[in-house]
Amino acid sequence: MSVMKRLSMIFKSKANKALDKMEDPRETLDYSYQRQLELLQKVRRGVADVATSRKRVELQINGLESQAKRYEEQGRKALSVGREDLAREALQRRSNLQSQMTDLKVQHDNLQAEEEKLTTASQRLQAKVDSFRTKKETIKATYTAAEAQTRINEAFSGISEEMGDVGLAIQRAEDKTAQMQARAGAIDELLASGALDDYSGTRGDDIQAELDRMGGGMDVELELARMKAELGQGPAPQSAIEQGQPQQQPQPQAQPQQQGGTQQLRQPGEGA
């Protein structure tokens, strides 16, 4: 296959695909119905023209018949008065008219036969046009219903262009929301670990962080004591321990620790 033939085939296939995509069967049916009506109108005009010609020939035949009768009467009168020459001339003219009437009658018969053919064709074409109109409307209604059903199914399945755009917008919004949540969580972890500085002033100082860690460790110790008591590996924790409070030591031993702790807490202030 030559290059030109291949290019021609490709162009025709592309054009056919584009035309098929642009074509609306309802518009095509309406156009076909309009063309059939135009053809029917032409056939009817043809019938009217043939009928007019036939009527004109009938009028000519009637006129020649009247004139032939007149020639015949004139010949009789001429012969009655002894004018045989005039009678012969009248009969000769009457004979010429008879020849013309014969030709006109042949034309009249042909026109009448043609008129009957065109009338029959017009009636058949009218029946076909009526049948096509009914079928056209049925096909159009079926196509419209199928088109609507297809759009509904595409909307339900999410493959339509409009619903596809909506689905993509929702997906992008969900992805962006998840990304922002992940970023916010990462920043919170970095602020809690001290990798980032909190300039809002809401984060506690180092001493508060140390106290929070101590509280968390004591909760672990209390939970461990409860588990040992349940397993019978140690004494049951006291009520203070169950309430999450540190166990109080005897007064003589607690005072040095409190004084030492107080001194340790006052040293930063005194240095300041």
Tab-separated table of C-alpha atoms in Angstrom:
chain	number	residue	atom	x	y	z
A	1	MET	CA	0.000	0.000	0.000
A	2	SER	CA	1.398	3.378	-1.033
A	3	VAL	CA	1.894	6.269	1.371
A	4	MET	CA	-0.879	8.324	-0.226
A	5	LYS	CA	-3.402	5.500	0.111
A	6	ARG	CA	-2.471	5.019	3.753
A	7	LEU	CA	-2.819	8.747	4.438
A	8	SER	CA	-6.159	8.776	2.656
A	9	MET	CA	-7.393	5.795	4.700
A	10	ILE	CA	-6.216	7.381	7.966
A	11	PHE	CA	-7.889	10.679	7.104
A	12	LYS	CA	-11.147	8.964	6.172
A	13	SER	CA	-11.154	6.880	9.362
A	14	LYS	CA	-10.493	9.947	11.512
A	15	ALA	CA	-13.171	11.933	9.698
A	16	ASN	CA	-15.654	9.068	10.010
A	17	LYS	CA	-14.980	8.780	13.745
A	18	ALA	CA	-15.372	12.527	14.239
A	19	LEU	CA	-18.608	12.601	12.236
A	20	ASP	CA	-19.968	9.608	14.145
A	21	LYS	CA	-19.234	11.386	17.425
A	22	MET	CA	-20.915	14.594	16.236
A	23	GLU	CA	-23.936	12.900	14.649
A	24	ASP	CA	-27.198	12.937	16.545
A	25	PRO	CA	-29.593	10.197	15.306
A	26	ARG	CA	-32.599	12.356	16.161
A	27	GLU	CA	-31.393	15.180	13.934
A	28	THR	CA	-30.600	12.704	11.139
A	29	LEU	CA	-34.102	11.230	11.340
A	30	ASP	CA	-35.699	14.672	11.283
A	31	TYR	CA	-33.618	15.617	8.219
A	32	SER	CA	-34.579	12.386	6.417
A	33	TYR	CA	-38.241	12.998	7.200
A	34	GLN	CA	-37.961	16.553	5.851
A	35	ARG	CA	-36.432	15.267	2.610
A	36	GLN	CA	-39.252	12.749	2.202
A	37	LEU	CA	-41.812	15.500	2.680
A	38	GLU	CA	-40.072	17.548	-0.006
A	39	LEU	CA	-40.117	14.560	-2.368
A	40	LEU	CA	-43.796	13.987	-1.629
A	41	GLN	CA	-44.497	17.627	-2.366
A	42	LYS	CA	-42.723	17.341	-5.723
A	43	VAL	CA	-44.771	14.264	-6.648
A	44	ARG	CA	-47.973	16.100	-5.754
A	45	ARG	CA	-46.943	19.062	-7.890
A	46	GLY	CA	-46.248	16.632	-10.739
A	47	VAL	CA	-49.723	15.153	-10.371
A	48	ALA	CA	-51.215	18.644	-10.417
A	49	ASP	CA	-49.227	19.592	-13.543
A	50	VAL	CA	-50.267	16.440	-15.396
A	51	ALA	CA	-53.893	16.946	-14.393
A	52	THR	CA	-53.704	20.534	-15.633
A	53	SER	CA	-52.319	19.412	-18.991
A	54	ARG	CA	-54.970	16.729	-19.272
A	55	LYS	CA	-57.682	19.278	-18.557
A	56	ARG	CA	-56.268	21.641	-21.167
A	57	VAL	CA	-56.326	18.859	-23.794
A	58	GLU	CA	-59.920	18.054	-22.842
A	59	LEU	CA	-60.878	21.680	-23.421
A	60	GLN	CA	-59.174	21.638	-26.816
A	61	ILE	CA	-60.969	18.423	-27.780
A	62	ASN	CA	-64.304	19.883	-26.707
A	63	GLY	CA	-63.625	23.023	-28.757
A	64	LEU	CA	-62.714	20.995	-31.859
A	65	GLU	CA	-65.813	18.835	-31.466
A	66	SER	CA	-68.014	21.931	-31.334
A	67	GLN	CA	-66.310	23.379	-34.395
A	68	ALA	CA	-66.643	20.067	-36.266
A	69	LYS	CA	-70.378	20.020	-35.568
A	70	ARG	CA	-70.605	23.544	-36.879
A	71	TYR	CA	-68.820	22.564	-40.111
A	72	GLU	CA	-71.168	19.648	-40.501
A	73	GLU	CA	-74.236	21.889	-40.144
A	74	GLN	CA	-72.784	24.407	-42.562
A	75	GLY	CA	-72.163	21.642	-45.133
A	76	ARG	CA	-75.741	20.475	-44.824
A	77	LYS	CA	-77.049	23.994	-45.382
A	78	ALA	CA	-74.742	24.552	-48.369
A	79	LEU	CA	-75.818	21.264	-49.911
A	80	SER	CA	-79.505	22.110	-49.359
A	81	VAL	CA	-79.120	25.319	-51.383
A	82	GLY	CA	-77.204	23.592	-54.167
A	83	ARG	CA	-73.742	24.743	-53.162
A	84	GLU	CA	-71.979	21.457	-53.354
A	85	ASP	CA	-68.560	23.148	-53.480
A	86	LEU	CA	-69.184	24.848	-50.145
A	87	ALA	CA	-70.516	21.655	-48.658
A	88	ARG	CA	-67.364	19.827	-49.758
A	89	GLU	CA	-65.122	22.503	-48.220
A	90	ALA	CA	-66.999	22.359	-44.925
A	91	LEU	CA	-66.706	18.596	-44.809
A	92	GLN	CA	-62.982	18.850	-45.637
A	93	ARG	CA	-62.403	21.181	-42.731
A	94	ARG	CA	-64.450	18.915	-40.512
A	95	SER	CA	-62.205	16.001	-41.538
A	96	ASN	CA	-59.074	17.989	-40.596
A	97	LEU	CA	-60.565	18.712	-37.199
A	98	GLN	CA	-61.311	15.029	-36.738
A	99	SER	CA	-57.643	14.240	-37.350
A	100	GLN	CA	-56.576	16.828	-34.756
A	101	MET	CA	-59.099	15.473	-32.272
A	102	THR	CA	-57.728	11.974	-32.739
A	103	ASP	CA	-54.191	13.169	-31.900
A	104	LEU	CA	-55.477	15.125	-28.894
A	105	LYS	CA	-57.397	12.114	-27.611
A	106	VAL	CA	-54.195	10.046	-27.763
A	107	GLN	CA	-52.408	12.736	-25.747
A	108	HIS	CA	-55.322	12.881	-23.350
A	109	ASP	CA	-55.191	9.130	-22.758
A	110	ASN	CA	-51.416	9.263	-22.154
A	111	LEU	CA	-51.782	12.155	-19.718
A	112	GLN	CA	-54.582	10.408	-17.897
A	113	ALA	CA	-52.496	7.229	-17.554
A	114	GLU	CA	-49.534	9.274	-16.290
A	115	GLU	CA	-51.774	11.076	-13.862
A	116	GLU	CA	-53.041	7.775	-12.471
A	117	LYS	CA	-49.472	6.501	-12.073
A	118	LEU	CA	-48.383	9.645	-10.263
A	119	THR	CA	-51.475	9.552	-8.069
A	120	THR	CA	-50.752	5.951	-7.085
A	121	ALA	CA	-47.084	6.801	-6.419
A	122	SER	CA	-48.124	9.802	-4.355
A	123	GLN	CA	-50.456	7.680	-2.262
A	124	ARG	CA	-47.770	5.031	-1.682
A	125	LEU	CA	-45.204	7.670	-0.834
A	126	GLN	CA	-47.657	9.304	1.548
A	127	ALA	CA	-48.141	5.973	3.322
A	128	LYS	CA	-44.362	5.479	3.571
A	129	VAL	CA	-43.877	9.001	4.911
A	130	ASP	CA	-46.554	8.453	7.548
A	131	SER	CA	-44.997	5.128	8.538
A	132	PHE	CA	-41.537	6.703	8.674
A	133	ARG	CA	-42.827	9.553	10.819
A	134	THR	CA	-44.272	7.100	13.357
A	135	LYS	CA	-41.099	5.039	13.384
A	136	LYS	CA	-38.992	8.194	13.611
A	137	GLU	CA	-40.775	9.430	16.693
A	138	THR	CA	-40.521	5.983	18.295
A	139	ILE	CA	-36.779	5.791	17.641
A	140	LYS	CA	-36.257	9.332	18.911
A	141	ALA	CA	-38.156	8.601	22.116
A	142	THR	CA	-36.234	5.349	22.638
A	143	TYR	CA	-32.902	7.065	21.980
A	144	THR	CA	-33.730	9.894	24.380
A	145	ALA	CA	-34.704	7.420	27.096
A	146	ALA	CA	-31.534	5.378	26.530
A	147	GLU	CA	-29.417	8.523	26.621
A	148	ALA	CA	-30.999	9.603	29.907
A	149	GLN	CA	-30.570	6.123	31.387
A	150	THR	CA	-26.923	6.081	30.315
A	151	ARG	CA	-26.265	9.428	31.972
A	152	ILE	CA	-27.966	8.259	35.161
A	153	ASN	CA	-25.918	5.053	35.220
A	154	GLU	CA	-22.721	7.004	34.559
A	155	ALA	CA	-23.589	9.376	37.386
A	156	PHE	CA	-24.216	6.452	39.767
A	157	SER	CA	-21.003	4.706	38.740
A	158	GLY	CA	-18.971	7.919	38.832
A	159	ILE	CA	-17.597	7.558	35.291
A	160	SER	CA	-19.378	10.546	33.833
A	161	GLU	CA	-17.374	13.672	33.162
A	162	GLU	CA	-19.232	15.805	35.704
A	163	MET	CA	-19.176	13.194	38.459
A	164	GLY	CA	-15.569	12.381	37.621
A	165	ASP	CA	-14.603	15.998	38.243
A	166	VAL	CA	-16.490	15.937	41.545
A	167	GLY	CA	-14.762	12.703	42.551
A	168	LEU	CA	-11.342	14.138	41.718
A	169	ALA	CA	-12.102	17.283	43.726
A	170	ILE	CA	-13.138	15.189	46.727
A	171	GLN	CA	-10.021	13.039	46.404
A	172	ARG	CA	-7.763	16.095	46.223
A	173	ALA	CA	-9.486	17.611	49.268
A	174	GLU	CA	-9.050	14.375	51.256
A	175	ASP	CA	-5.390	14.085	50.242
A	176	LYS	CA	-4.704	17.685	51.200
A	177	THR	CA	-6.500	17.259	54.531
A	178	ALA	CA	-4.478	14.120	55.336
A	179	GLN	CA	-1.263	15.927	54.397
A	180	MET	CA	-2.093	18.875	56.656
A	181	GLN	CA	-2.987	16.541	59.541
A	182	ALA	CA	0.285	14.653	59.104
A	183	ARG	CA	2.224	17.935	59.007
A	184	ALA	CA	0.475	19.215	62.133
A	185	GLY	CA	1.224	15.960	63.967
A	186	ALA	CA	4.875	16.065	62.943
A	187	ILE	CA	5.239	19.661	64.140
A	188	ASP	CA	3.651	18.776	67.486
A	189	GLU	CA	6.109	15.924	67.937
A	190	LEU	CA	9.047	18.164	67.061
A	191	LEU	CA	7.872	20.830	69.495
A	192	ALA	CA	7.399	18.254	72.248
A	193	SER	CA	10.872	16.815	71.693
A	194	GLY	CA	12.472	20.250	71.671
A	195	ALA	CA	13.744	19.981	68.093
A	196	LEU	CA	11.739	23.122	67.244
A	197	ASP	CA	11.341	26.261	69.335
A	198	ASP	CA	7.816	27.305	70.293
A	199	TYR	CA	7.686	31.116	69.906
A	200	SER	CA	4.092	31.316	71.080
A	201	GLY	CA	5.161	30.822	74.699
A	202	THR	CA	2.695	28.019	75.350
A	203	ARG	CA	5.362	25.349	75.830
A	204	GLY	CA	6.574	24.825	79.429
A	205	ASP	CA	10.154	25.332	80.606
A	206	ASP	CA	12.712	22.589	81.275
A	207	ILE	CA	11.744	22.227	84.938
A	208	GLN	CA	8.085	21.696	84.029
A	209	ALA	CA	9.141	19.145	81.441
A	210	GLU	CA	11.201	17.329	84.052
A	211	LEU	CA	8.243	17.319	86.450
A	212	ASP	CA	5.988	15.955	83.743
A	213	ARG	CA	8.441	13.151	83.045
A	214	MET	CA	8.663	12.328	86.761
A	215	GLY	CA	4.857	12.165	86.961
A	216	GLY	CA	4.797	9.826	84.016
A	217	GLY	CA	7.444	7.579	85.537
A	218	MET	CA	5.558	7.417	88.865
A	219	ASP	CA	2.427	6.308	87.023
A	220	VAL	CA	4.446	3.467	85.544
A	221	GLU	CA	5.769	2.508	89.021
A	222	LEU	CA	2.242	2.500	90.444
A	223	GLU	CA	0.982	0.303	87.619
A	224	LEU	CA	3.931	-2.086	88.115
A	225	ALA	CA	3.148	-2.295	91.864
A	226	ARG	CA	-0.472	-3.137	91.116
A	227	MET	CA	0.546	-5.915	88.699
A	228	LYS	CA	2.989	-7.404	91.305
A	229	ALA	CA	0.241	-7.374	93.939
A	230	GLU	CA	-2.133	-9.181	91.572
A	231	LEU	CA	0.490	-11.820	90.821
A	232	GLY	CA	1.389	-12.185	94.522
A	233	GLN	CA	4.948	-10.985	94.027
A	234	GLY	CA	4.737	-7.972	96.305
A	235	PRO	CA	2.625	-6.096	98.845
A	236	ALA	CA	-0.529	-4.396	97.723
A	237	PRO	CA	-0.046	-0.664	97.018
A	238	GLN	CA	-1.456	1.767	99.522
A	239	SER	CA	-4.507	3.909	98.863
A	240	ALA	CA	-2.296	6.896	98.161
A	241	ILE	CA	-0.462	4.925	95.540
A	242	GLU	CA	-3.794	3.771	94.020
A	243	GLN	CA	-4.843	7.417	93.753
A	244	GLY	CA	-1.687	8.243	91.789
A	245	GLN	CA	0.073	10.123	94.697
A	246	PRO	CA	3.665	9.471	95.794
A	247	GLN	CA	4.084	7.357	98.968
A	248	GLN	CA	4.961	9.495	102.075
A	249	GLN	CA	8.031	8.448	104.023
A	250	PRO	CA	8.477	8.852	107.829
A	251	GLN	CA	8.830	12.429	108.992
A	252	PRO	CA	12.492	12.288	110.077
A	253	GLN	CA	13.585	10.933	106.716
A	254	ALA	CA	11.304	13.191	104.631
A	255	GLN	CA	12.639	16.507	106.044
A	256	PRO	CA	16.200	16.237	104.671
A	257	GLN	CA	14.840	15.285	101.273
A	258	GLN	CA	12.391	18.184	101.297
A	259	GLN	CA	15.113	20.610	102.418
A	260	GLY	CA	17.461	19.259	99.803
A	261	GLY	CA	14.788	19.485	97.172
A	262	THR	CA	13.993	23.017	98.263
A	263	GLN	CA	17.603	24.001	97.998
A	264	GLN	CA	17.853	22.472	94.569
A	265	LEU	CA	14.775	24.396	93.448
A	266	ARG	CA	15.991	27.681	94.928
A	267	GLN	CA	19.443	27.564	93.309
A	268	PRO	CA	18.267	28.764	89.905
A	269	GLY	CA	16.515	31.732	91.537
A	270	GLU	CA	19.490	32.652	93.637
A	271	GLY	CA	21.783	32.454	90.644
A	272	ALA	CA	19.414	34.789	88.827
